[in-house]
mmCIF file of C-alpha atoms in Angstrom:
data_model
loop_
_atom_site.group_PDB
_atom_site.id
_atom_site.type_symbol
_atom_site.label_atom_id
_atom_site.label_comp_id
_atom_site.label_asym_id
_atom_site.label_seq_id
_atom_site.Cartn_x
_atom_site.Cartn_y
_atom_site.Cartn_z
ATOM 1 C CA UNK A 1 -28.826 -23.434 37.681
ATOM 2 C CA UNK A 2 -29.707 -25.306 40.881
ATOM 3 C CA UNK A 3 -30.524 -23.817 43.867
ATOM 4 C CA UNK A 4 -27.317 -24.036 45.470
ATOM 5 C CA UNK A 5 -25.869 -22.035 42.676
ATOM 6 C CA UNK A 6 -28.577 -19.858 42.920
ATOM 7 C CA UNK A 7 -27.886 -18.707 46.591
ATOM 8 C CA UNK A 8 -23.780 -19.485 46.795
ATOM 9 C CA UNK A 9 -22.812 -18.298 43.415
ATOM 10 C CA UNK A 10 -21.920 -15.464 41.177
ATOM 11 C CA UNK A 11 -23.400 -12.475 43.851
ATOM 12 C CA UNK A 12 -24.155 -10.466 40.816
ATOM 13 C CA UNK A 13 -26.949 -12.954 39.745
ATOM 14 C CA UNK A 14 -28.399 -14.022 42.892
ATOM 15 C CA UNK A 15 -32.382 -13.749 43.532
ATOM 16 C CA UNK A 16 -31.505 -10.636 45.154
ATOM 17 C CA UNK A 17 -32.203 -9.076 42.115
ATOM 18 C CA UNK A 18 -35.622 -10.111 42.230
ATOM 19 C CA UNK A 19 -36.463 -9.737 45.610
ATOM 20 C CA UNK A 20 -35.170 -7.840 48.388
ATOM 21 C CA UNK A 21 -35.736 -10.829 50.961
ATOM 22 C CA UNK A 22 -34.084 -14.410 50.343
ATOM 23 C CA UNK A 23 -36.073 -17.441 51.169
ATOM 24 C CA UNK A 24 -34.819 -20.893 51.550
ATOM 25 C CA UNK A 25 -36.284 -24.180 52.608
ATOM 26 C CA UNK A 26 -35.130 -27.377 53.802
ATOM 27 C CA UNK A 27 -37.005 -30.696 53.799
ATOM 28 C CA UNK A 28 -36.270 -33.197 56.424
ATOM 29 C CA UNK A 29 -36.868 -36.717 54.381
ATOM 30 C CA UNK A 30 -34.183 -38.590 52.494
ATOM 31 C CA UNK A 31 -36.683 -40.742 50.664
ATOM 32 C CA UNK A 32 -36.573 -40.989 46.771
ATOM 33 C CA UNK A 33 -40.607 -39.715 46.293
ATOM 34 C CA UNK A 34 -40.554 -37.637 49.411
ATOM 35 C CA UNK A 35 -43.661 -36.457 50.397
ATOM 36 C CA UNK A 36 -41.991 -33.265 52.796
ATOM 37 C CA UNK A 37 -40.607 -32.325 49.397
ATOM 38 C CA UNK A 38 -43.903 -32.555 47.480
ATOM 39 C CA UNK A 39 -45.354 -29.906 50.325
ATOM 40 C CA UNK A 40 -42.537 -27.769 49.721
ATOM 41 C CA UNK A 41 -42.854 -27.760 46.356
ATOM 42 C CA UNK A 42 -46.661 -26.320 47.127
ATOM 43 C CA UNK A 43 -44.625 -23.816 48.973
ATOM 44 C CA UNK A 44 -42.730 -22.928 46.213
ATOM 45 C CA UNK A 45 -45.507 -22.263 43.464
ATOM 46 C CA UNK A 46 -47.047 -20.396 46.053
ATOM 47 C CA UNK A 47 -44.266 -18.058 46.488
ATOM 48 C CA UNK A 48 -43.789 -17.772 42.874
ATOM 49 C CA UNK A 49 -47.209 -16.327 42.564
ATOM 50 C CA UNK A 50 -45.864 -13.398 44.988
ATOM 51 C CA UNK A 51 -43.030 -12.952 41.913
ATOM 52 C CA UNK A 52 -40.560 -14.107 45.182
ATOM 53 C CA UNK A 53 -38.123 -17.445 44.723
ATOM 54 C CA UNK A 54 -38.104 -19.902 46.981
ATOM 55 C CA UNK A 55 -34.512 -21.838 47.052
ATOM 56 C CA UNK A 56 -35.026 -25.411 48.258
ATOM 57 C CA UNK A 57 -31.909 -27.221 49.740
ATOM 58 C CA UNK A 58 -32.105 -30.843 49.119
ATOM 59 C CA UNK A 59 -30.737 -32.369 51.770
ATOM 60 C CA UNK A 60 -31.172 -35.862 49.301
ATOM 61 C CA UNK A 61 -28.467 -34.304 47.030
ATOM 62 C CA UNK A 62 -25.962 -33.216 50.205
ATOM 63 C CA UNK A 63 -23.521 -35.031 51.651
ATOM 64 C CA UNK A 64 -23.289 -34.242 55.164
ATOM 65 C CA UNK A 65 -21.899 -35.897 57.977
ATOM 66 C CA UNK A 66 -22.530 -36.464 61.552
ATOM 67 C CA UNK A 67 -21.838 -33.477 63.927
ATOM 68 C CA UNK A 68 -19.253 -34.242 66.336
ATOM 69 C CA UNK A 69 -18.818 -30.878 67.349
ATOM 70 C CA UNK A 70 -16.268 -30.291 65.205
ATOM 71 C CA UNK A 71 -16.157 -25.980 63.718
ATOM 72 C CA UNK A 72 -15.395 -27.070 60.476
ATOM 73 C CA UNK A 73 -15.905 -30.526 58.415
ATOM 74 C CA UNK A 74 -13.430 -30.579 55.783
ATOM 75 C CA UNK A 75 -14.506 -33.859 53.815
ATOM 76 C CA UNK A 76 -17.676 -32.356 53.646
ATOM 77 C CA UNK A 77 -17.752 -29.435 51.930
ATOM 78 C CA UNK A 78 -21.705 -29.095 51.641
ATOM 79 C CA UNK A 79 -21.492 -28.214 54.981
ATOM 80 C CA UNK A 80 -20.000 -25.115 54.059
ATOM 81 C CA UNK A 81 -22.606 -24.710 51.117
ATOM 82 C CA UNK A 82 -25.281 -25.258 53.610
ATOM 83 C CA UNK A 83 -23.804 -22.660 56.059
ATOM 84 C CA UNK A 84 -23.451 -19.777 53.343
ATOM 85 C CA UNK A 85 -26.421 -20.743 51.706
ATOM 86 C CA UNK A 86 -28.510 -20.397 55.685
ATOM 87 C CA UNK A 87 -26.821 -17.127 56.588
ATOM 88 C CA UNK A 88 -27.800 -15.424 53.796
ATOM 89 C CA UNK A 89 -31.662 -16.212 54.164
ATOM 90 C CA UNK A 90 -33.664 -14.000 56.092
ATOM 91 C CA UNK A 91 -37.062 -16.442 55.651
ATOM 92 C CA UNK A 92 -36.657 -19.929 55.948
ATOM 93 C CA UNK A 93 -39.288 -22.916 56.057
ATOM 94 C CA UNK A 94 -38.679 -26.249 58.137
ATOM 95 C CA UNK A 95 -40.366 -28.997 56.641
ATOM 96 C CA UNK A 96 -40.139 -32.775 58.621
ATOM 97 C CA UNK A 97 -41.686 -35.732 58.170
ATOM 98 C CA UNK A 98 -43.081 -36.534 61.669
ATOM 99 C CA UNK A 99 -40.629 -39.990 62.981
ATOM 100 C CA UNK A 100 -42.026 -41.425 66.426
ATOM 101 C CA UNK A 101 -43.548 -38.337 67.559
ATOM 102 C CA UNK A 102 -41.120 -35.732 66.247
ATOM 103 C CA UNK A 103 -38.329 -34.125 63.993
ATOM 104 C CA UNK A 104 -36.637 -36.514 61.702
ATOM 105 C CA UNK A 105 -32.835 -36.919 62.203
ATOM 106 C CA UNK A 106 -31.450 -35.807 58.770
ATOM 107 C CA UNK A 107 -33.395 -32.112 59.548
ATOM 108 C CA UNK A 108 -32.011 -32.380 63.339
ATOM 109 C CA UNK A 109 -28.669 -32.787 61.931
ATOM 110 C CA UNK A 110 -28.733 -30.077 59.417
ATOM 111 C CA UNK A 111 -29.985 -27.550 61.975
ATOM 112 C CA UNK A 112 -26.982 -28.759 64.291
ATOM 113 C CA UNK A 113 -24.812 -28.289 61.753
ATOM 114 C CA UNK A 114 -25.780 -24.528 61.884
ATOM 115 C CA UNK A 115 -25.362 -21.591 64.863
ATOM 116 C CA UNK A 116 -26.000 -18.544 65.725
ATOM 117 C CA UNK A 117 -24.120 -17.170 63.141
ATOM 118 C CA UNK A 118 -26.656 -18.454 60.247
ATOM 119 C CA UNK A 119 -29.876 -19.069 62.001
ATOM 120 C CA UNK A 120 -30.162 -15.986 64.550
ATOM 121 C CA UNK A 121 -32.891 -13.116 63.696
ATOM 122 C CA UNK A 122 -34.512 -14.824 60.552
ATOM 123 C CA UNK A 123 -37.898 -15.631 60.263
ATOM 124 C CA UNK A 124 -39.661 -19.008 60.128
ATOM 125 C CA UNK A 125 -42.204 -21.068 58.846
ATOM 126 C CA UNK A 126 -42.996 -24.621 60.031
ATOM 127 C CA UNK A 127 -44.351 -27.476 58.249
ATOM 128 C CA UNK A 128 -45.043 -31.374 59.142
ATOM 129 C CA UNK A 129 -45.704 -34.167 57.489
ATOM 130 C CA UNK A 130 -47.344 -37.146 58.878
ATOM 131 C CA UNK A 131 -48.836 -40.280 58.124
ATOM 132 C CA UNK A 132 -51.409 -40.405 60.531
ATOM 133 C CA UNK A 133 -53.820 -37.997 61.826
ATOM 134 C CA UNK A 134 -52.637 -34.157 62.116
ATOM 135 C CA UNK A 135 -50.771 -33.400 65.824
ATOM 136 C CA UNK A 136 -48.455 -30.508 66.778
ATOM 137 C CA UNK A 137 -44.995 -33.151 68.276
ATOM 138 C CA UNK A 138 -42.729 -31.740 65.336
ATOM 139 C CA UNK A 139 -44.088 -28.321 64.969
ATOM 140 C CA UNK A 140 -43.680 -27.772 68.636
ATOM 141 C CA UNK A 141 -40.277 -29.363 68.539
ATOM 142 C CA UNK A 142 -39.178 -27.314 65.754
ATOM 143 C CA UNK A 143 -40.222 -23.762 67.533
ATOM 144 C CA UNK A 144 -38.613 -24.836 70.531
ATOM 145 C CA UNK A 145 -35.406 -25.592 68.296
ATOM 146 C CA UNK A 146 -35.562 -22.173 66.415
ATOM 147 C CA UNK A 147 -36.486 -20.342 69.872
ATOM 148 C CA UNK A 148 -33.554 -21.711 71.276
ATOM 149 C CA UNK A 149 -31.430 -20.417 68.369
ATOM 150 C CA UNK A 150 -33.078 -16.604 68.851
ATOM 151 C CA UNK A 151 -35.084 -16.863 65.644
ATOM 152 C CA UNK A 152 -38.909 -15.874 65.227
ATOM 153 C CA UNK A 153 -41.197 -18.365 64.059
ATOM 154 C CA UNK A 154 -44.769 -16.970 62.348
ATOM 155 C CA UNK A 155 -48.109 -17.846 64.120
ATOM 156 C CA UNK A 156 -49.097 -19.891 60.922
ATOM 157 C CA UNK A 157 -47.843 -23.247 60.944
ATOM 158 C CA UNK A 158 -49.276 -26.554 58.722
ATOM 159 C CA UNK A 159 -49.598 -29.891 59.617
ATOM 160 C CA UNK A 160 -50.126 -32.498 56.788
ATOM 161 C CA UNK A 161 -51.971 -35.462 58.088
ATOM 162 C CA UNK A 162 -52.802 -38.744 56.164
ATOM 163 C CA UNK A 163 -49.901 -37.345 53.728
ATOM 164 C CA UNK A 164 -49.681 -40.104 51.674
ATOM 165 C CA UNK A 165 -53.374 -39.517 50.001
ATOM 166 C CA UNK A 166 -53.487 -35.472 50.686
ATOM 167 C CA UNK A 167 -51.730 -35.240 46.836
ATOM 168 C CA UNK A 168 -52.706 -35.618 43.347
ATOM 169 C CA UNK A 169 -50.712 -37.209 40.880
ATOM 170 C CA UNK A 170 -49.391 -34.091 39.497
ATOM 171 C CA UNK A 171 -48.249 -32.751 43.347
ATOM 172 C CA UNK A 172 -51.049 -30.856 44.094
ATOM 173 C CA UNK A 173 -52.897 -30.289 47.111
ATOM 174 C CA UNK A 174 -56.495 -32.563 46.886
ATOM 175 C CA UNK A 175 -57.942 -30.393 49.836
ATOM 176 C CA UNK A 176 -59.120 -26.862 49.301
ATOM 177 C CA UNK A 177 -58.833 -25.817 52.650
ATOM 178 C CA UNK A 178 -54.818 -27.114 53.014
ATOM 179 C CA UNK A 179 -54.527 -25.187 49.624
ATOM 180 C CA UNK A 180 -55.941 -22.011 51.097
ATOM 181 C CA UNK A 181 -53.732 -22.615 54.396
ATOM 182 C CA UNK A 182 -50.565 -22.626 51.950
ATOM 183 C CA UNK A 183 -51.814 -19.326 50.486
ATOM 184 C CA UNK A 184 -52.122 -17.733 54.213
ATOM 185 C CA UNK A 185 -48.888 -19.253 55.306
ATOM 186 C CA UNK A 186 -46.527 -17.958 52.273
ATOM 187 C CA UNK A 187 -48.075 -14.692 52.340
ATOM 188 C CA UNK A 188 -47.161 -14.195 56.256
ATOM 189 C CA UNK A 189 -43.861 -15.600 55.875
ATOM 190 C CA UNK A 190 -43.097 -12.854 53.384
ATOM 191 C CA UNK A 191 -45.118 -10.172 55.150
ATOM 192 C CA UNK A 192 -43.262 -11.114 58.740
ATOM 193 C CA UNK A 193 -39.813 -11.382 56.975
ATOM 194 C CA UNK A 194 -39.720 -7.782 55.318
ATOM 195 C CA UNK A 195 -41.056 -6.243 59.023
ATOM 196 C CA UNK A 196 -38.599 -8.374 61.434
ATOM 197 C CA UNK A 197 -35.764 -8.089 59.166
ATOM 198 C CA UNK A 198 -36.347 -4.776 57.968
ATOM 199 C CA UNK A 199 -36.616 -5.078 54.477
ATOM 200 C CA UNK A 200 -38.471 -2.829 52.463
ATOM 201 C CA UNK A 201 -40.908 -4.413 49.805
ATOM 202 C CA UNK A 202 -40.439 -4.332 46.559
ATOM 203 C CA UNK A 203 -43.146 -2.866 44.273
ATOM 204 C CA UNK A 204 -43.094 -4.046 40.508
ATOM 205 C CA UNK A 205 -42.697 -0.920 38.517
#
């Protein structure tokens, strides 16, 4: 089952079974061997080591148009997916590849795809990607972004410089230190997310 199933199928099989909050990520990179996706992924293994899914949306594998301003696109109907499959996550991480100093357009246009409706009163985490040194351009654009859309954004936030030789073959993080700031950043995610949305935590039995 893909992730999109996952979140915007059946209701009866959805992660909620697993866990009582719903986590979903989107990467901002449409290239093939996408390093935002490769950080994600860290994301994800770290969350599975909490027994919590993480659902990414690919925005690789979505067909989504221009916003126009249009309520509803109806030749598009990952739009919709990517509506349902936002307003029923109450974590989500923003991950961007940092373009000219800030967000990349493919994330930009997901997120203006979105309102209110989807993105207001969930909790999120913010990740960059850059090929140069480490700077705070897309982070700081992306809290202003989710500020403006009345969402809370945790204090930890990681910035991936040099990208392109921070991984091993095999996706993993070469620096200890990054590795550790994963660990500290999907760990407050979930923390935050259960006391902002008001989710109790669920204790294996």
């Amino acid at each position: 089952m893909s992730p999109l199933q996952a979140l915007t199928g059946n209701p009866q099989t959805t992660m909620a079974e697993t866990s009582a909050a719903r986590f979903v990520a989107i990467g901002g990179s449409l290239r093939p061997n996408s390093l935002t996706y490769q950080a994600l992924e860290v994301a994800r293994r770290e969350f599975e080591k909490l027994g919590t899914p993480l659902h990414i949306l690919d925005l690789r594998q979505m067909k989504l148009p221009f916003v126009d301003g249009s309520e509803s696109y109806a030749d598009y109907p990952d739009v919709a997916v990517l509506r349902a499959t936002m307003k029923r996550a109450d974590g989500i991480i923003l991950a961007s590849p940092e373009y000219h100093g800030g967000i990349s357009g493919s994330l930009k246009n997901a997120l203006d795809l979105l309102s209110f409706e989807q993105l207001e009163g969930k909790v999120f985490g913010l990740i960059s990607v850059l090929g140069g040194e480490s700077n705070s351009n897309t982070l700081n654009q992306m809290r202003l972004i989710v500020r403006w859309v009345h969402g809370w954004v945790i204090p930890e936030q990681i910035a991936i410089g040099r990208a392109w030789s921070a991984f091993d073959e095999q996706g993993n993080l070469k620096d200890e230190k990054l590795k550790q700031r994963f660990q500290h950043f999907v760990q407050s995610l979930v923390t935050h997310t259960h006391k902002l949305r008001g989710i109790p935590v669920v204790k294996p039995s």
